[in-house]
mmCIF file of C-alpha atoms in Angstrom:
data_model
loop_
_atom_site.group_PDB
_atom_site.id
_atom_site.type_symbol
_atom_site.label_atom_id
_atom_site.label_comp_id
_atom_site.label_asym_id
_atom_site.label_seq_id
_atom_site.Cartn_x
_atom_site.Cartn_y
_atom_site.Cartn_z
ATOM 1 C CA LEU S 1 27.823 -52.667 34.124
ATOM 2 C CA VAL S 2 30.848 -52.719 32.234
ATOM 3 C CA LEU S 3 31.411 -54.990 29.275
ATOM 4 C CA SER S 4 34.795 -56.325 27.668
ATOM 5 C CA LYS S 5 35.645 -55.592 24.053
ATOM 6 C CA ALA S 6 34.707 -58.897 23.592
ATOM 7 C CA GLY S 7 31.559 -58.976 25.484
ATOM 8 C CA GLY S 8 30.786 -55.510 23.345
ATOM 9 C CA GLU S 9 31.325 -57.250 20.135
ATOM 10 C CA LEU S 10 28.791 -59.905 21.355
ATOM 11 C CA ALA S 11 26.233 -57.616 21.956
ATOM 12 C CA GLU S 12 26.877 -55.490 18.699
ATOM 13 C CA ILE S 13 27.059 -52.365 20.292
ATOM 14 C CA GLN S 14 28.707 -49.596 18.927
ATOM 15 C CA THR S 15 30.113 -46.071 20.175
ATOM 16 C CA SER S 16 31.426 -43.041 18.555
ATOM 17 C CA ALA S 17 32.524 -39.741 19.780
ATOM 18 C CA VAL S 18 30.186 -36.895 20.483
ATOM 19 C CA MET S 19 31.158 -33.726 18.143
ATOM 20 C CA TYR S 20 29.727 -30.729 16.426
ATOM 21 C CA ARG S 21 28.889 -30.897 12.900
ATOM 22 C CA PRO S 22 26.451 -29.326 10.198
ATOM 23 C CA LEU S 23 23.051 -30.764 10.169
ATOM 24 C CA SER S 24 20.679 -30.346 7.049
ATOM 25 C CA VAL S 25 17.218 -31.132 7.006
ATOM 26 C CA SER S 26 14.901 -30.464 3.832
ATOM 27 C CA VAL S 27 11.368 -29.348 4.854
ATOM 28 C CA ARG S 28 8.638 -29.449 2.043
ATOM 29 C CA MET S 29 5.680 -27.151 2.375
ATOM 30 C CA VAL S 30 3.134 -25.934 -0.412
ATOM 31 C CA GLY S 31 1.559 -22.461 -0.377
ATOM 32 C CA LYS S 32 0.815 -19.719 -3.226
ATOM 33 C CA ILE S 33 2.201 -16.618 -4.503
ATOM 34 C CA ASP S 34 0.598 -13.322 -3.049
ATOM 35 C CA PHE S 35 0.772 -9.742 -3.361
ATOM 36 C CA ASP S 36 3.354 -8.096 -1.180
ATOM 37 C CA GLU S 37 1.479 -6.283 1.180
ATOM 38 C CA THR S 38 3.859 -3.476 1.544
ATOM 39 C CA ARG S 39 3.623 -2.753 -2.259
ATOM 40 C CA LEU S 40 -0.138 -2.631 -2.175
ATOM 41 C CA VAL S 41 -2.607 0.534 -2.132
ATOM 42 C CA HIS S 42 -6.056 1.449 -2.010
ATOM 43 C CA VAL S 43 -6.940 4.683 -3.603
ATOM 44 C CA SER S 44 -10.010 5.790 -1.980
ATOM 45 C CA ALA S 45 -12.131 9.380 -2.433
ATOM 46 C CA TRP S 46 -11.455 12.040 -0.143
ATOM 47 C CA VAL S 47 -14.562 13.941 -0.451
ATOM 48 C CA PRO S 48 -18.338 13.439 -1.382
ATOM 49 C CA GLY S 49 -19.277 13.366 -4.884
ATOM 50 C CA ARG S 50 -19.950 11.523 -8.217
ATOM 51 C CA ILE S 51 -17.280 10.005 -10.399
ATOM 52 C CA ASP S 52 -17.853 11.851 -13.850
ATOM 53 C CA ARG S 53 -14.814 10.386 -15.943
ATOM 54 C CA LEU S 54 -12.989 7.190 -15.435
ATOM 55 C CA TYR S 55 -9.459 7.429 -16.918
ATOM 56 C CA VAL S 56 -8.797 3.707 -15.745
ATOM 57 C CA ASN S 57 -11.294 1.590 -16.723
ATOM 58 C CA PHE S 58 -10.237 -1.935 -16.472
ATOM 59 C CA VAL S 59 -8.730 -4.488 -14.156
ATOM 60 C CA GLY S 60 -5.057 -5.526 -15.115
ATOM 61 C CA ALA S 61 -4.153 -1.997 -16.364
ATOM 62 C CA ASN S 62 -0.432 -0.951 -15.774
ATOM 63 C CA ILE S 63 -0.126 2.800 -14.835
ATOM 64 C CA ALA S 64 2.571 5.090 -13.466
ATOM 65 C CA LYS S 65 3.018 7.154 -10.372
ATOM 66 C CA GLY S 66 0.777 10.278 -10.798
ATOM 67 C CA GLU S 67 -1.407 9.079 -13.645
ATOM 68 C CA HIS S 68 -4.919 10.567 -13.743
ATOM 69 C CA LEU S 69 -7.671 8.010 -12.226
ATOM 70 C CA THR S 70 -10.912 9.621 -11.935
ATOM 71 C CA TYR S 71 -12.333 13.200 -12.579
ATOM 72 C CA LEU S 72 -14.812 13.531 -9.507
ATOM 73 C CA TYR S 73 -17.364 15.908 -9.129
ATOM 74 C CA SER S 74 -17.979 17.522 -5.519
ATOM 75 C CA PRO S 75 -19.947 20.201 -4.542
ATOM 76 C CA ASP S 76 -18.224 20.242 -0.899
ATOM 77 C CA LEU S 77 -15.059 20.975 -2.497
ATOM 78 C CA ARG S 78 -15.917 23.721 -4.332
ATOM 79 C CA THR S 79 -17.470 25.133 -0.781
ATOM 80 C CA ALA S 80 -14.121 24.104 0.590
ATOM 81 C CA GLN S 81 -12.405 26.283 -2.140
ATOM 82 C CA GLU S 82 -14.400 29.121 -1.733
ATOM 83 C CA GLU S 83 -13.426 28.983 2.160
ATOM 84 C CA PHE S 84 -9.813 29.282 1.014
ATOM 85 C CA LEU S 85 -10.122 32.117 -1.227
ATOM 86 C CA ILE S 86 -12.058 34.185 1.331
ATOM 87 C CA ALA S 87 -9.358 33.219 4.386
ATOM 88 C CA ASN S 88 -6.804 34.045 1.620
ATOM 89 C CA ARG S 89 -7.953 37.705 0.899
ATOM 90 C CA ARG S 90 -8.591 38.203 4.547
ATOM 91 C CA TRP S 91 -4.549 37.388 4.964
ATOM 92 C CA GLU S 92 -3.505 39.342 2.275
ATOM 93 C CA GLN S 93 -5.610 42.734 3.662
ATOM 94 C CA ALA S 94 -4.065 41.980 6.809
ATOM 95 C CA ARG S 95 -0.272 41.988 5.801
ATOM 96 C CA ARG S 96 -1.449 45.009 4.133
ATOM 97 C CA ALA S 97 -2.958 46.986 6.677
ATOM 98 C CA GLY S 98 -3.357 44.942 9.847
ATOM 99 C CA GLY S 99 -1.653 44.877 13.131
ATOM 100 C CA ALA S 100 0.613 41.765 13.793
ATOM 101 C CA ASP S 101 -2.114 40.259 16.302
ATOM 102 C CA GLU S 102 -4.625 40.382 13.127
ATOM 103 C CA ILE S 103 -2.110 38.963 10.831
ATOM 104 C CA ALA S 104 -1.202 35.659 12.678
ATOM 105 C CA SER S 105 -5.181 35.336 13.261
ATOM 106 C CA ALA S 106 -5.793 35.715 9.584
ATOM 107 C CA GLN S 107 -2.464 33.570 8.781
ATOM 108 C CA ALA S 108 -3.889 31.053 11.145
ATOM 109 C CA ALA S 109 -7.544 31.073 9.446
ATOM 110 C CA ARG S 110 -5.851 30.435 6.078
ATOM 111 C CA ASP S 111 -3.493 27.905 6.959
ATOM 112 C CA ALA S 112 -6.368 25.637 8.577
ATOM 113 C CA VAL S 113 -8.878 26.024 5.346
ATOM 114 C CA GLU S 114 -5.301 25.010 3.380
ATOM 115 C CA LYS S 115 -4.867 21.975 5.299
ATOM 116 C CA LYS S 116 -8.415 20.759 4.625
ATOM 117 C CA LEU S 117 -7.967 21.072 0.965
ATOM 118 C CA GLN S 118 -4.507 19.115 1.044
ATOM 119 C CA LEU S 119 -6.413 16.560 3.326
ATOM 120 C CA TRP S 120 -8.572 15.876 0.376
ATOM 121 C CA GLY S 121 -5.884 15.636 -1.941
ATOM 122 C CA ILE S 122 -5.560 19.183 -3.487
ATOM 123 C CA LEU S 123 -1.848 19.358 -4.226
ATOM 124 C CA PRO S 124 0.523 22.425 -3.475
ATOM 125 C CA ALA S 125 0.099 23.465 -7.462
ATOM 126 C CA GLN S 126 -3.489 23.656 -7.625
ATOM 127 C CA VAL S 127 -3.728 25.734 -4.392
ATOM 128 C CA GLN S 128 -1.408 28.267 -5.959
ATOM 129 C CA GLU S 129 -3.240 27.863 -9.202
ATOM 130 C CA LEU S 130 -6.726 28.682 -7.023
ATOM 131 C CA ILE S 131 -4.850 31.695 -5.735
ATOM 132 C CA ARG S 132 -3.875 33.004 -9.297
ATOM 133 C CA THR S 133 -7.376 32.636 -10.804
ATOM 134 C CA GLY S 134 -9.476 33.463 -7.681
ATOM 135 C CA ARG S 135 -12.059 31.107 -8.979
ATOM 136 C CA GLY S 136 -13.240 27.551 -7.190
ATOM 137 C CA ASP S 137 -13.674 24.282 -9.269
ATOM 138 C CA ASP S 138 -16.295 21.787 -8.032
ATOM 139 C CA HIS S 139 -14.429 18.973 -10.088
ATOM 140 C CA MET S 140 -11.026 17.327 -8.924
ATOM 141 C CA THR S 141 -8.942 14.606 -10.455
ATOM 142 C CA ILE S 142 -7.570 11.669 -8.274
ATOM 143 C CA PHE S 143 -3.976 10.348 -9.071
ATOM 144 C CA ALA S 144 -2.095 7.342 -8.677
ATOM 145 C CA PRO S 145 -0.079 7.262 -5.414
ATOM 146 C CA MET S 146 2.237 4.984 -6.672
ATOM 147 C CA GLY S 147 2.986 2.903 -10.092
ATOM 148 C CA GLY S 148 1.621 -0.402 -10.632
ATOM 149 C CA THR S 149 -1.228 -2.924 -11.820
ATOM 150 C CA VAL S 150 -4.836 -2.276 -10.875
ATOM 151 C CA ILE S 151 -5.919 -5.255 -9.411
ATOM 152 C CA ALA S 152 -9.465 -4.368 -8.142
ATOM 153 C CA LYS S 153 -11.849 -1.366 -9.358
ATOM 154 C CA GLU S 154 -14.865 -0.325 -7.627
ATOM 155 C CA ALA S 155 -15.303 2.548 -9.463
ATOM 156 C CA PHE S 156 -17.605 3.512 -12.409
ATOM 157 C CA GLU S 157 -18.744 6.655 -14.292
ATOM 158 C CA GLY S 158 -21.714 7.991 -12.891
ATOM 159 C CA LYS S 159 -21.236 6.294 -9.181
ATOM 160 C CA TYR S 160 -21.696 8.395 -6.022
ATOM 161 C CA VAL S 161 -19.168 7.963 -3.108
ATOM 162 C CA GLN S 162 -18.594 8.912 0.050
ATOM 163 C CA ALA S 163 -15.161 9.672 1.660
ATOM 164 C CA GLY S 164 -13.396 6.987 2.475
ATOM 165 C CA ASP S 165 -15.493 4.662 -0.401
ATOM 166 C CA ARG S 166 -12.210 2.630 -2.121
ATOM 167 C CA LEU S 167 -12.376 3.112 -5.692
ATOM 168 C CA PHE S 168 -8.999 1.372 -6.845
ATOM 169 C CA THR S 169 -6.512 -1.278 -5.578
ATOM 170 C CA ILE S 170 -2.953 -0.956 -7.032
ATOM 171 C CA ALA S 171 -0.416 -3.608 -6.595
ATOM 172 C CA ASP S 172 3.708 -3.442 -7.504
ATOM 173 C CA LEU S 173 4.159 -6.839 -8.969
ATOM 174 C CA HIS S 174 7.889 -6.427 -9.292
ATOM 175 C CA SER S 175 8.135 -8.030 -6.062
ATOM 176 C CA VAL S 176 5.630 -10.361 -4.686
ATOM 177 C CA TRP S 177 5.428 -12.879 -1.453
ATOM 178 C CA ALA S 178 5.239 -16.773 -1.362
ATOM 179 C CA ILE S 179 3.129 -17.890 1.478
ATOM 180 C CA LEU S 180 4.186 -21.112 2.746
ATOM 181 C CA GLU S 181 2.570 -23.318 5.206
ATOM 182 C CA ALA S 182 4.650 -25.472 7.524
ATOM 183 C CA TYR S 183 3.325 -28.256 9.810
ATOM 184 C CA GLU S 184 3.788 -27.414 13.175
ATOM 185 C CA THR S 185 6.579 -29.897 13.792
ATOM 186 C CA ASP S 186 8.358 -28.524 11.314
ATOM 187 C CA ILE S 187 8.672 -24.889 13.065
ATOM 188 C CA GLY S 188 11.440 -25.752 14.907
ATOM 189 C CA TRP S 189 13.849 -25.713 11.590
ATOM 190 C CA LEU S 190 12.712 -23.062 10.285
ATOM 191 C CA ARG S 191 14.441 -19.572 10.846
ATOM 192 C CA TYR S 192 14.198 -16.148 9.673
ATOM 193 C CA GLY S 193 16.473 -15.452 6.663
ATOM 194 C CA GLN S 194 16.987 -18.998 5.667
ATOM 195 C CA GLY S 195 16.705 -19.780 2.094
ATOM 196 C CA VAL S 196 14.034 -21.208 0.051
ATOM 197 C CA GLN S 197 13.608 -22.483 -3.502
ATOM 198 C CA PHE S 198 10.450 -23.075 -4.543
ATOM 199 C CA GLU S 199 8.499 -24.203 -8.365
ATOM 200 C CA THR S 200 5.325 -22.992 -9.547
ATOM 201 C CA ASP S 201 2.872 -24.979 -11.816
ATOM 202 C CA ALA S 202 2.692 -21.644 -13.792
ATOM 203 C CA TYR S 203 6.422 -22.189 -14.696
ATOM 204 C CA PRO S 204 7.004 -25.815 -14.907
ATOM 205 C CA GLY S 205 10.999 -26.705 -14.277
ATOM 206 C CA GLN S 206 11.873 -23.248 -13.410
ATOM 207 C CA VAL S 207 13.289 -22.944 -9.781
ATOM 208 C CA PHE S 208 12.818 -19.828 -7.876
ATOM 209 C CA ARG S 209 14.573 -18.653 -4.923
ATOM 210 C CA GLY S 210 14.292 -16.413 -2.000
ATOM 211 C CA ARG S 211 14.674 -16.248 1.728
ATOM 212 C CA ILE S 212 12.037 -16.565 4.947
ATOM 213 C CA ALA S 213 11.181 -13.019 5.681
ATOM 214 C CA PHE S 214 8.497 -13.394 8.373
ATOM 215 C CA ILE S 215 7.296 -16.800 10.491
ATOM 216 C CA SER S 216 3.674 -16.198 11.895
ATOM 217 C CA PRO S 217 3.521 -16.093 15.538
ATOM 218 C CA THR S 218 0.336 -18.069 15.211
ATOM 219 C CA VAL S 219 -0.730 -21.596 13.739
ATOM 220 C CA ASN S 220 -3.973 -22.413 11.806
ATOM 221 C CA GLU S 221 -5.845 -24.472 14.135
ATOM 222 C CA ALA S 222 -7.536 -26.343 11.149
#
């Protein structure tokens, strides 16, 4: 069907040339502010024992990396230190008077026990102090692996813990996540790296800006 110009005007048909041009759409979402999971650490007991002292005893405390958290009593730690001292003495004797095979065997045994101590949170400086004094200790100090804010505390003085029991959770709040929920029909408009601006009830009138860092590959069925 071909219409004349007059026929097109009578039919109120309008046309325009096809062209590329920017298209912008505003997608409104709601969500919440949450911890940055890449800046969150859980401090656990590496050896079984009893918490004799808490250096950080309330949620919300700001701490620095390497700060003392707890003082833990552990007979198992004392036993492991004695094993290391015996292995270290054997290694030193082998170095003075043993053959190459005996030195290698003693070195391997010493390294194995030292590795065990390191896995239990004993620092190299503490190992050197153990060698210097020649005397084991049935207490150990647990240090903060990073600076931040204590957001959870399961430890208390007198508590008996097993290896792996969580004592503290520390979060670095210098950077946080905004977890926003979009309708499934809006996902097509969202891309990694896009700019986002949002407001919160806690700071009315203040606009925060960020960029999309992650889009979940799954949808909430509810």
